[in-house]
Short mmCIF file of C-alpha atoms in Angstrom, two decimals:
data_model
loop_
_atom_site.label_atom_id
_atom_site.label_comp_id
_atom_site.label_asym_id
_atom_site.label_seq_id
_atom_site.Cartn_x
_atom_site.Cartn_y
_atom_site.Cartn_z
CA MET S 403 50.79 46.63 79.44
CA ARG S 404 48.73 45.84 82.53
CA GLY S 405 49.65 44.99 86.05
CA PRO S 406 52.55 45.79 88.34
CA ARG S 407 55.97 45.33 86.84
CA GLY S 408 59.06 43.82 88.40
CA LEU S 409 62.65 44.80 87.84
CA SER S 410 64.03 44.97 84.35
CA PRO S 411 66.32 42.00 83.63
CA GLY S 412 69.83 43.25 84.26
CA GLY S 413 68.61 46.21 86.34
CA GLU S 414 70.58 45.14 89.40
CA GLY S 415 73.98 43.75 90.19
CA LYS S 416 75.95 45.76 87.61
CA GLY S 417 79.36 44.95 89.04
CA MET S 418 81.68 43.05 86.73
CA GLY S 419 82.44 40.31 89.25
CA PHE S 420 82.30 36.92 87.58
CA LEU S 421 80.82 34.83 90.39
CA ARG S 422 78.37 35.82 93.11
CA SER S 423 77.45 33.34 95.84
CA PHE S 424 74.32 33.28 97.99
CA ARG S 425 72.99 31.23 100.86
CA LEU S 426 69.47 30.10 99.90
CA GLU S 427 67.41 29.32 103.00
CA LEU S 428 64.14 27.46 102.42
CA GLU S 429 61.37 26.44 104.79
CA ALA S 430 58.55 24.06 103.89
CA LEU S 431 55.09 25.41 104.71
CA SER S 432 53.50 22.17 103.50
CA PRO S 433 54.82 18.64 102.93
CA VAL S 434 57.15 18.30 99.92
CA HIS S 435 57.73 15.29 97.67
CA VAL S 436 60.28 15.19 94.86
CA GLY S 437 60.01 12.14 92.64
CA THR S 438 62.86 9.87 91.54
CA GLY S 439 60.98 7.62 89.12
CA GLU S 440 61.46 4.72 91.54
CA ALA S 441 58.98 2.91 93.79
CA TYR S 442 59.55 0.89 96.96
CA PRO S 443 57.48 -2.35 96.65
CA ALA S 444 55.24 -3.79 99.35
CA TYR S 445 57.59 -6.75 99.94
CA ALA S 446 60.41 -4.41 101.02
CA TYR S 447 59.01 -2.61 104.06
CA VAL S 448 57.08 -3.45 107.21
CA PRO S 449 55.13 -1.02 109.43
CA ASP S 450 55.12 -0.89 113.22
CA PHE S 451 51.62 0.48 113.85
CA ALA S 452 52.16 1.01 117.58
CA LYS S 453 55.30 3.12 117.13
CA LYS S 454 54.01 4.81 113.93
CA GLU S 455 57.11 3.94 111.99
CA VAL S 456 58.12 1.83 109.01
CA HIS S 457 61.19 -0.39 108.65
CA LEU S 458 62.69 -0.36 105.14
CA LEU S 459 64.13 -3.73 104.18
CA ASP S 460 66.80 -5.15 101.90
CA PRO S 461 64.95 -8.13 100.32
CA GLY S 462 68.24 -9.78 99.33
CA ALA S 463 69.61 -9.64 102.86
CA LEU S 464 66.23 -10.83 104.16
CA LEU S 465 66.28 -13.92 101.95
CA LEU S 466 69.84 -14.76 102.97
CA ALA S 467 69.03 -14.49 106.68
CA LEU S 468 65.68 -16.33 106.78
CA PRO S 469 65.50 -20.07 107.52
CA GLU S 470 64.56 -22.16 104.47
CA ALA S 471 60.93 -22.68 105.55
CA ARG S 472 60.38 -18.96 106.22
CA LYS S 473 62.11 -18.08 102.95
CA ARG S 474 59.65 -20.26 100.99
CA GLN S 475 56.72 -18.76 102.90
CA TYR S 476 57.91 -15.23 102.15
CA LEU S 477 58.40 -15.91 98.43
CA GLU S 478 55.00 -17.61 98.13
CA LYS S 479 53.28 -14.62 99.72
CA VAL S 480 55.17 -12.13 97.54
CA ALA S 481 53.98 -14.07 94.48
CA GLN S 482 50.37 -13.74 95.68
CA GLY S 483 50.53 -9.93 95.66
CA PRO S 484 51.30 -6.82 97.74
CA LYS S 485 48.71 -7.41 100.47
CA ALA S 486 49.90 -10.97 101.08
CA ALA S 487 53.53 -9.79 101.12
CA GLN S 488 52.67 -7.25 103.80
CA GLU S 489 50.87 -9.87 105.86
CA VAL S 490 53.84 -12.24 105.97
CA LEU S 491 56.27 -9.44 106.79
CA ARG S 492 54.02 -8.24 109.60
CA TYR S 493 53.84 -11.78 110.97
CA LEU S 494 57.62 -12.17 110.90
CA TYR S 495 58.08 -8.79 112.56
CA GLU S 496 55.51 -9.36 115.31
CA GLU S 497 56.98 -12.79 116.06
CA GLY S 498 60.48 -11.33 116.33
CA GLN S 499 61.68 -13.35 113.32
CA LEU S 500 62.65 -10.44 111.08
CA PRO S 501 66.48 -10.40 110.91
CA ARG S 502 67.97 -7.09 112.04
CA GLU S 503 70.54 -7.17 109.26
CA ALA S 504 67.70 -6.92 106.73
CA VAL S 505 66.56 -3.51 108.04
CA LEU S 506 68.13 -0.65 106.07
CA ARG S 507 66.59 2.25 107.99
CA THR S 508 63.46 3.22 109.88
CA LEU S 509 61.19 6.16 109.06
CA PRO S 510 58.29 7.76 110.94
CA ALA S 511 54.93 7.50 109.17
CA SER S 512 51.69 9.46 109.27
CA SER S 513 48.48 7.91 110.58
CA ALA S 514 47.04 8.27 107.07
CA PHE S 515 49.93 6.25 105.57
CA LEU S 516 49.61 3.48 108.17
CA GLU S 517 45.83 3.27 107.86
CA THR S 518 46.12 2.98 104.08
CA VAL S 519 48.47 0.01 104.48
CA ARG S 520 46.38 -1.59 107.24
CA SER S 521 43.08 -1.38 105.33
CA ALA S 522 44.43 -2.15 101.85
CA THR S 523 42.43 -4.32 99.47
CA GLU S 524 43.86 -7.19 97.41
CA GLU S 525 44.11 -4.83 94.41
CA ALA S 526 46.19 -2.18 96.18
CA ALA S 527 49.78 -1.87 94.93
CA LEU S 528 51.04 -0.59 98.30
CA GLU S 529 54.28 0.67 96.80
CA TYR S 530 55.59 4.03 97.92
CA ARG S 531 57.72 6.60 96.14
CA PRO S 532 61.00 7.55 97.83
CA LEU S 533 62.75 10.90 97.84
CA PRO S 534 66.18 11.36 96.24
CA SER S 535 68.78 9.96 98.61
CA SER S 536 72.56 9.75 98.94
CA PRO S 537 74.52 7.47 101.29
CA LEU S 538 74.06 10.21 103.91
CA GLY S 539 70.28 10.30 103.57
CA PRO S 540 67.43 11.99 101.66
CA TYR S 541 67.99 15.49 100.29
CA LEU S 542 66.25 18.24 98.33
CA PRO S 543 67.80 18.40 94.82
CA GLY S 544 68.96 21.78 93.65
CA SER S 545 67.64 20.89 90.18
CA SER S 546 64.07 20.75 91.53
CA VAL S 547 64.40 24.16 93.14
CA LYS S 548 65.98 25.53 89.97
CA GLY S 549 62.94 24.38 87.99
CA SER S 550 60.72 26.48 90.26
CA LEU S 551 62.98 29.51 89.78
CA ARG S 552 62.85 29.00 86.03
CA THR S 553 59.04 28.98 85.89
CA ALA S 554 58.82 32.25 87.82
CA TRP S 555 61.43 33.86 85.55
CA LEU S 556 59.50 32.83 82.41
CA PHE S 557 56.46 34.61 83.82
CA HIS S 558 58.57 37.63 84.74
CA VAL S 559 60.11 37.97 81.27
CA LEU S 560 56.75 37.82 79.48
CA MET S 561 55.23 40.36 81.86
CA GLU S 562 58.21 42.67 81.83
CA ARG S 563 58.62 42.78 78.08
CA GLY S 564 54.92 43.04 77.32
CA GLN S 565 55.12 40.15 74.87
CA VAL S 566 52.66 37.50 73.73
CA ALA S 567 53.91 34.00 72.80
CA GLU S 568 51.94 32.22 70.05
CA TRP S 569 52.44 28.68 68.75
CA ASP S 570 52.58 28.57 64.95
CA GLN S 571 50.95 25.22 64.25
CA LYS S 572 52.04 25.14 60.61
CA ALA S 573 55.69 26.02 61.15
CA LYS S 574 55.84 24.24 64.53
CA VAL S 575 57.59 27.19 66.17
CA TRP S 576 56.80 29.79 68.81
CA ARG S 577 56.52 33.41 67.72
CA LEU S 578 56.71 36.45 70.00
CA ARG S 579 54.83 39.67 69.32
CA ALA S 580 53.99 42.84 71.22
CA TRP S 581 51.04 42.82 73.61
CA ARG S 582 47.86 44.50 72.36
CA GLU S 583 45.01 45.79 74.47
CA ARG S 584 42.61 43.15 73.18
CA ASP S 585 44.94 40.44 74.54
CA GLY S 586 43.88 41.34 78.08
CA GLU S 587 45.40 38.90 80.56
CA VAL S 588 46.34 36.32 77.92
CA LEU S 589 50.05 36.19 77.05
CA ILE S 590 50.46 32.57 75.89
CA HIS S 591 48.65 30.80 73.02
CA PRO S 592 49.87 27.16 72.91
CA SER S 593 48.41 24.23 70.96
CA ARG S 594 45.50 22.41 72.57
CA ASN S 595 47.69 19.58 73.85
CA PRO S 596 51.24 20.86 74.31
CA GLY S 597 53.89 18.19 74.74
CA LEU S 598 57.42 18.22 76.08
CA SER S 599 59.01 19.42 72.83
CA GLU S 600 56.60 22.35 72.51
CA ASN S 601 57.27 23.23 76.13
CA GLN S 602 61.03 23.21 75.63
CA ASP S 603 60.69 25.37 72.52
CA PHE S 604 58.48 27.79 74.50
CA GLU S 605 61.20 28.24 77.09
CA GLY S 606 63.78 28.78 74.36
CA ALA S 607 61.66 31.42 72.62
CA VAL S 608 60.84 33.38 75.78
CA LEU S 609 64.32 33.15 77.32
CA GLY S 610 66.07 33.98 74.06
CA TYR S 611 68.00 30.82 73.22
CA ALA S 612 65.90 29.57 70.29
CA ARG S 613 68.00 29.48 67.11
CA LYS S 614 67.26 32.42 64.87
CA GLY S 615 65.51 31.61 61.60
CA ARG S 616 65.39 27.86 62.17
CA ARG S 617 64.07 25.27 64.57
CA GLY S 618 66.09 24.07 67.51
CA LEU S 619 67.66 25.50 70.64
CA ASP S 620 71.12 26.85 71.41
CA LEU S 621 71.47 25.42 74.91
CA TYR S 622 74.73 27.29 75.49
CA GLN S 623 72.67 30.50 75.44
CA ASP S 624 70.17 29.27 78.07
CA PRO S 625 70.38 32.01 80.75
CA PHE S 626 69.95 29.49 83.56
CA ARG S 627 73.35 28.08 82.63
CA ALA S 628 74.61 31.01 84.71
CA VAL S 629 72.61 29.90 87.78
CA ARG S 630 74.01 26.97 89.80
CA LEU S 631 72.29 25.44 92.81
CA SER S 632 73.71 22.89 95.22
CA ASP S 633 71.60 20.12 96.75
CA SER S 634 70.54 20.41 100.37
CA GLY S 635 72.23 18.41 103.07
CA PRO S 636 70.68 15.16 104.40
CA THR S 637 67.25 15.90 105.83
CA PRO S 638 64.79 13.92 108.03
CA THR S 639 61.71 12.62 106.20
CA PHE S 640 58.28 11.16 106.82
CA LEU S 641 56.12 8.56 105.04
CA ASN S 642 52.82 10.05 103.96
CA ARG S 643 49.62 9.51 102.00
CA ILE S 644 48.84 11.69 98.98
CA GLY S 645 45.22 11.84 97.87
CA VAL S 646 43.17 13.71 95.29
CA PHE S 647 40.42 16.15 96.25
CA HIS S 648 37.46 16.58 93.89
CA PRO S 649 34.52 18.76 94.97
CA THR S 650 31.83 16.35 93.70
CA LYS S 651 33.38 12.92 93.00
CA ASP S 652 34.59 10.12 95.26
CA THR S 653 38.36 9.97 94.81
CA SER S 654 39.13 7.80 97.84
CA GLY S 655 40.68 5.15 95.61
CA MET S 656 43.18 7.57 94.07
CA VAL S 657 46.00 7.12 96.57
CA LEU S 658 49.75 7.50 96.36
CA LEU S 659 52.12 6.58 99.19
CA ALA S 660 55.26 8.70 99.26
CA GLU S 661 58.22 9.80 101.34
CA THR S 662 57.94 13.52 102.06
CA PHE S 663 59.72 16.29 103.86
CA ARG S 664 57.62 17.49 106.79
CA ARG S 665 56.07 20.89 107.20
CA ASP S 666 58.49 23.33 108.87
CA THR S 667 61.53 21.47 107.51
CA ARG S 668 64.39 23.88 106.80
CA PHE S 669 66.89 23.54 103.99
CA VAL S 670 70.08 25.39 103.11
CA LEU S 671 71.41 25.42 99.54
CA THR S 672 74.11 27.47 97.85
CA LEU S 673 73.16 29.53 94.80
CA ARG S 674 76.01 30.69 92.57
CA TYR S 675 75.37 33.23 89.83
CA HIS S 676 77.94 33.57 87.04
CA GLU S 677 77.38 37.26 86.45
CA GLY S 678 79.97 37.53 83.71
CA LEU S 679 78.08 35.10 81.45
CA GLY S 680 75.04 37.37 81.36
CA GLN S 681 76.96 40.61 80.98
CA ARG S 682 79.37 39.46 78.26
CA GLY S 683 77.02 37.59 75.96
CA GLY S 684 77.80 34.11 77.25
CA VAL S 685 74.05 33.52 77.72
CA SER S 686 70.97 35.19 76.26
CA MET S 687 70.16 37.45 79.24
CA PRO S 688 71.29 38.19 82.80
CA ILE S 689 69.28 36.84 85.74
CA PRO S 690 70.29 39.03 88.70
CA PRO S 691 69.43 37.13 91.90
CA GLU S 692 67.74 40.25 93.34
CA ALA S 693 65.40 40.41 90.33
CA LEU S 694 64.84 36.65 90.53
CA ALA S 695 63.64 37.00 94.14
CA ARG S 696 61.16 39.67 93.03
CA ALA S 697 59.94 37.42 90.21
CA LEU S 698 59.32 34.62 92.73
CA ARG S 699 57.29 36.94 94.97
CA ASP S 700 55.20 38.07 92.03
CA TYR S 701 54.52 34.75 90.32
CA TYR S 702 54.06 32.36 93.25
CA GLY S 703 52.18 35.02 95.21
CA ARG S 704 49.62 35.10 92.39
CA VAL S 705 49.47 31.30 92.22
CA ALA S 706 48.80 31.11 95.97
CA GLU S 707 45.97 33.64 95.69
CA TRP S 708 44.49 31.60 92.84
CA GLU S 709 44.60 28.37 94.88
CA LYS S 710 43.35 30.07 98.02
CA ARG S 711 40.07 30.96 96.31
CA LEU S 712 39.31 27.29 95.62
CA ALA S 713 40.22 26.37 99.20
CA GLU S 714 37.78 29.00 100.47
CA ASP S 715 35.03 27.81 98.12
CA TYR S 716 35.24 24.19 99.31
CA GLY S 717 36.27 24.60 102.93
CA LEU S 718 39.77 23.13 102.66
CA LYS S 719 40.86 24.17 106.14
CA LYS S 720 44.39 22.73 106.12
CA ALA S 721 45.08 24.32 102.76
CA LEU S 722 43.88 27.68 104.06
CA GLU S 723 46.30 27.34 106.98
CA VAL S 724 49.15 27.10 104.47
CA TYR S 725 48.03 30.10 102.40
CA GLU S 726 47.48 32.21 105.52
CA ALA S 727 50.93 31.28 106.85
CA LEU S 728 52.39 32.19 103.46
CA SER S 729 50.65 35.56 103.49
CA GLU S 730 51.98 36.28 106.96
CA ARG S 731 55.55 35.37 106.03
CA LEU S 732 55.44 37.55 102.92
CA LYS S 733 55.00 40.64 105.09
CA ASP S 734 58.79 40.43 105.28
CA PRO S 735 59.97 41.97 101.97
CA GLY S 736 63.08 39.79 101.99
CA VAL S 737 61.05 36.57 101.84
CA PHE S 738 59.67 34.99 98.65
CA PRO S 739 57.37 32.01 98.03
CA LEU S 740 58.01 29.08 95.73
CA ARG S 741 56.44 25.74 94.85
CA VAL S 742 58.71 22.70 94.59
CA GLY S 743 58.31 19.09 93.55
CA PHE S 744 55.33 16.82 92.96
CA GLY S 745 52.00 18.60 92.66
CA SER S 746 53.51 21.88 91.49
CA GLY S 747 52.83 21.50 87.74
CA ARG S 748 54.21 19.19 85.06
CA LEU S 749 55.45 21.67 82.45
CA ALA S 750 56.51 25.31 82.47
CA LEU S 751 53.66 25.96 80.02
CA ARG S 752 51.40 25.66 83.04
CA LEU S 753 51.72 29.38 83.54
CA ALA S 754 47.96 29.03 83.73
CA LEU S 755 47.54 32.65 84.83
CA LEU S 756 48.55 33.73 81.30
CA LEU S 757 46.61 31.18 79.21
CA PRO S 758 43.21 31.63 77.50
CA GLU S 759 40.34 30.62 79.80
CA ASN S 760 39.08 28.07 77.25
CA HIS S 761 42.45 26.30 77.07
CA PRO S 762 42.55 23.00 79.04
CA GLU S 763 45.56 24.20 81.05
CA GLY S 764 44.08 27.65 81.63
CA GLN S 765 40.97 26.49 83.45
CA GLU S 766 40.57 26.09 87.18
CA PRO S 767 41.78 22.55 87.93
CA LYS S 768 38.96 20.16 88.81
CA THR S 769 41.12 18.34 91.36
CA ARG S 770 43.81 19.15 93.91
CA LYS S 771 46.44 16.79 95.28
CA THR S 772 46.56 16.91 99.06
CA VAL S 773 48.73 15.10 101.57
CA GLY S 774 48.57 13.77 105.11
CA ALA S 775 44.89 12.89 105.55
CA ARG S 776 42.61 9.89 104.98
CA ASN S 777 40.01 12.30 103.58
CA PRO S 778 41.65 14.40 100.82
CA GLN S 779 39.56 17.40 101.83
CA ASP S 780 41.46 17.47 105.12
CA GLY S 781 44.96 17.32 103.60
CA TYR S 782 47.63 19.93 102.94
CA PRO S 783 48.60 21.18 99.48
CA LEU S 784 51.99 19.95 98.29
CA GLY S 785 55.26 21.75 97.85
CA TRP S 786 54.78 25.27 99.26
CA MET S 787 57.92 26.92 100.63
CA VAL S 788 59.28 30.30 101.57
CA GLY S 789 62.84 31.33 100.89
CA ARG S 790 65.44 33.98 101.52
CA LEU S 791 68.69 34.82 99.71
CA GLN S 792 71.70 36.05 101.65
CA ALA S 793 74.86 37.16 99.87
CA LEU S 794 78.02 35.34 100.93
CA SER S 795 81.17 37.41 101.29
#
């Protein structure tokens, strides 16, 4: 089998302690957005362009507080569309007629976000996507970080075992076989258009919790059942503009407004590893945190090198700043990279480094999502972080 190998699963942490706890420190090297499936509509926020901030509103409280004439005006404009709704809210705000009790909170906003709102056409939706939030404020979900850990571990297991995963189209199951020299760099052979079910079955086959001899998954054997991650604490955020970079096409109309964590934001989560589950057959395999950190360095280090080449080819200066900062931080052997949230890949099958070159998911992507700039070429890539694990006594 080719390439450098990481640690064998189970090669570290052989003590029989049931629970090991770690402090997981993360730092964002580029803006991060984690979706919630929700959208904040244009009639529920108003920007202050001079202060570069946005007031988030409670439309119900706003309607209760407005005089009858202003209430009718507001509702008429909302019915006309997002741009008209923004215009009436701006008028009320500039005239000092926006009730304070209708303002839920105020967030800073990037120049790119504000300019997108200011110059919007009648067709623009002008809704923005919020981050997950509790009554204390926005936070980074442990589940999103855990998804990034899982992707790196899938890569690690395939590389370490020297296995190739092939989708059996007739039987609708994944089959694992030994790597052969003619396979080269290709370790995954999915269908042409893999869906969610195929992706879930792929994870089950590679991580050893697919039911033997029949379809379906034994979720109690999923090894990540032994890995628990807390959410971060409440964290300051920033309203931003996400665009799409294409080397030859005009993508200026492909815009998404979103709440993001800023670059250099630091997070602290708690990782708990139930060591006994892996050692006593409670799950399909152990995932020692030390080996997991090595898997993250290997997988996301390769992904960053892959992306860096495109940034060099097309002069994406802000993106290169991120990859260079990442390279510098990885000189510390205790640090690992990871990619979290929106823009980091839809399914775990997007282990594109291991797919055939002629597979749609194995080819160099034609576009890149970038954030924080009116011109997508000048934006940052999304979701890059560095992390460090520290054992808690």
